[in-house]
């Protein structure tokens, strides 16, 4: 028996989005983790590294490696946080913003 409740519909949408995001990450030559981080930065703007990890529910080590790889590709910058000298501030570059638009456009399709 298949009952359509708000909860089951939301879970189905989340499952479909996660699957679509994996495909988009492959098409845009990113990892799924990078895709999550890029789209979050696109929504929120610059974030401290720790806050970025919290928002996407990933451990600091995963986020740090992904951010280093994205910085090497020119998608983000990682600079000392002017509000907290003990943390890093991650910001999208112009290339990163273009990549986010491409990811979002493909996900929307």
XYZ file of C-alpha atoms in Angstrom:
109
model
C 0.000 0.000 0.000
C 1.432 3.348 -1.015
C 0.073 6.283 0.922
C 1.172 9.764 -0.195
C 1.824 11.797 2.903
C 3.662 15.075 3.035
C 6.587 13.283 4.697
C 6.807 10.504 2.119
C 6.576 13.007 -0.737
C 9.329 15.137 0.791
C 11.563 12.070 1.212
C 10.954 11.138 -2.429
C 11.863 14.634 -3.614
C 15.026 14.588 -1.473
C 15.987 11.164 -2.875
C 15.449 12.350 -6.453
C 17.413 15.561 -5.826
C 20.327 13.627 -4.324
C 20.422 11.311 -7.337
C 20.242 14.281 -9.731
C 23.018 16.057 -7.854
C 25.309 13.032 -8.277
C 24.695 13.070 -12.041
C 25.250 16.833 -12.238
C 28.476 16.557 -10.249
C 29.728 13.975 -12.760
C 28.734 16.178 -15.704
C 30.406 19.264 -14.243
C 33.591 17.398 -13.279
C 33.085 17.915 -9.568
C 32.650 15.528 -6.698
C 29.331 15.278 -4.919
C 30.938 16.968 -1.906
C 32.211 19.861 -4.040
C 28.766 20.193 -5.608
C 27.178 20.490 -2.144
C 29.745 23.052 -1.020
C 29.533 25.132 -4.191
C 25.739 25.299 -4.139
C 25.765 26.223 -0.440
C 28.268 29.025 -1.052
C 26.111 30.153 -3.977
C 23.103 30.404 -1.650
C 24.800 31.937 1.349
C 27.820 33.873 0.149
C 31.224 33.683 1.896
C 31.345 31.399 4.934
C 33.908 30.348 7.508
C 35.158 26.831 6.727
C 33.601 25.391 9.901
C 30.193 26.976 9.199
C 30.274 25.649 5.638
C 30.829 22.137 6.997
C 28.027 22.539 9.518
C 25.575 23.682 6.836
C 26.214 20.645 4.658
C 26.658 18.218 7.599
C 30.191 17.169 6.713
C 33.264 16.691 8.868
C 35.908 19.395 8.819
C 38.485 17.139 7.138
C 36.136 16.388 4.188
C 35.302 20.064 3.789
C 38.932 21.138 4.057
C 40.087 18.696 1.332
C 37.200 19.653 -0.954
C 37.853 23.379 -0.458
C 41.563 22.884 -1.245
C 40.636 21.076 -4.476
C 38.125 23.801 -5.403
C 40.711 26.505 -4.689
C 43.194 24.688 -6.948
C 40.579 24.806 -9.728
C 40.023 28.516 -9.160
C 36.421 28.162 -7.925
C 36.966 29.508 -4.397
C 39.420 31.470 -2.355
C 40.351 30.543 1.211
C 41.633 33.449 3.251
C 42.034 34.235 6.937
C 38.682 35.222 8.410
C 38.853 38.925 9.333
C 36.352 38.326 12.161
C 38.163 35.308 13.646
C 41.898 34.911 13.107
C 41.655 31.197 13.977
C 39.401 30.358 11.018
C 39.319 30.506 7.223
C 36.768 32.334 5.088
C 35.718 30.551 1.876
C 34.470 32.734 -0.993
C 33.350 31.880 -4.523
C 35.422 33.340 -7.353
C 33.888 34.485 -10.640
C 34.659 31.009 -12.071
C 33.039 29.444 -9.016
C 29.910 31.545 -9.481
C 29.712 30.415 -13.128
C 30.079 26.801 -12.021
C 27.306 27.226 -9.446
C 25.009 28.701 -12.099
C 25.790 25.745 -14.370
C 25.156 23.249 -11.553
C 21.875 24.918 -10.600
C 20.703 25.214 -14.212
C 21.380 21.531 -14.797
C 19.669 20.537 -11.533
C 16.653 22.649 -12.468
C 16.378 20.847 -15.788
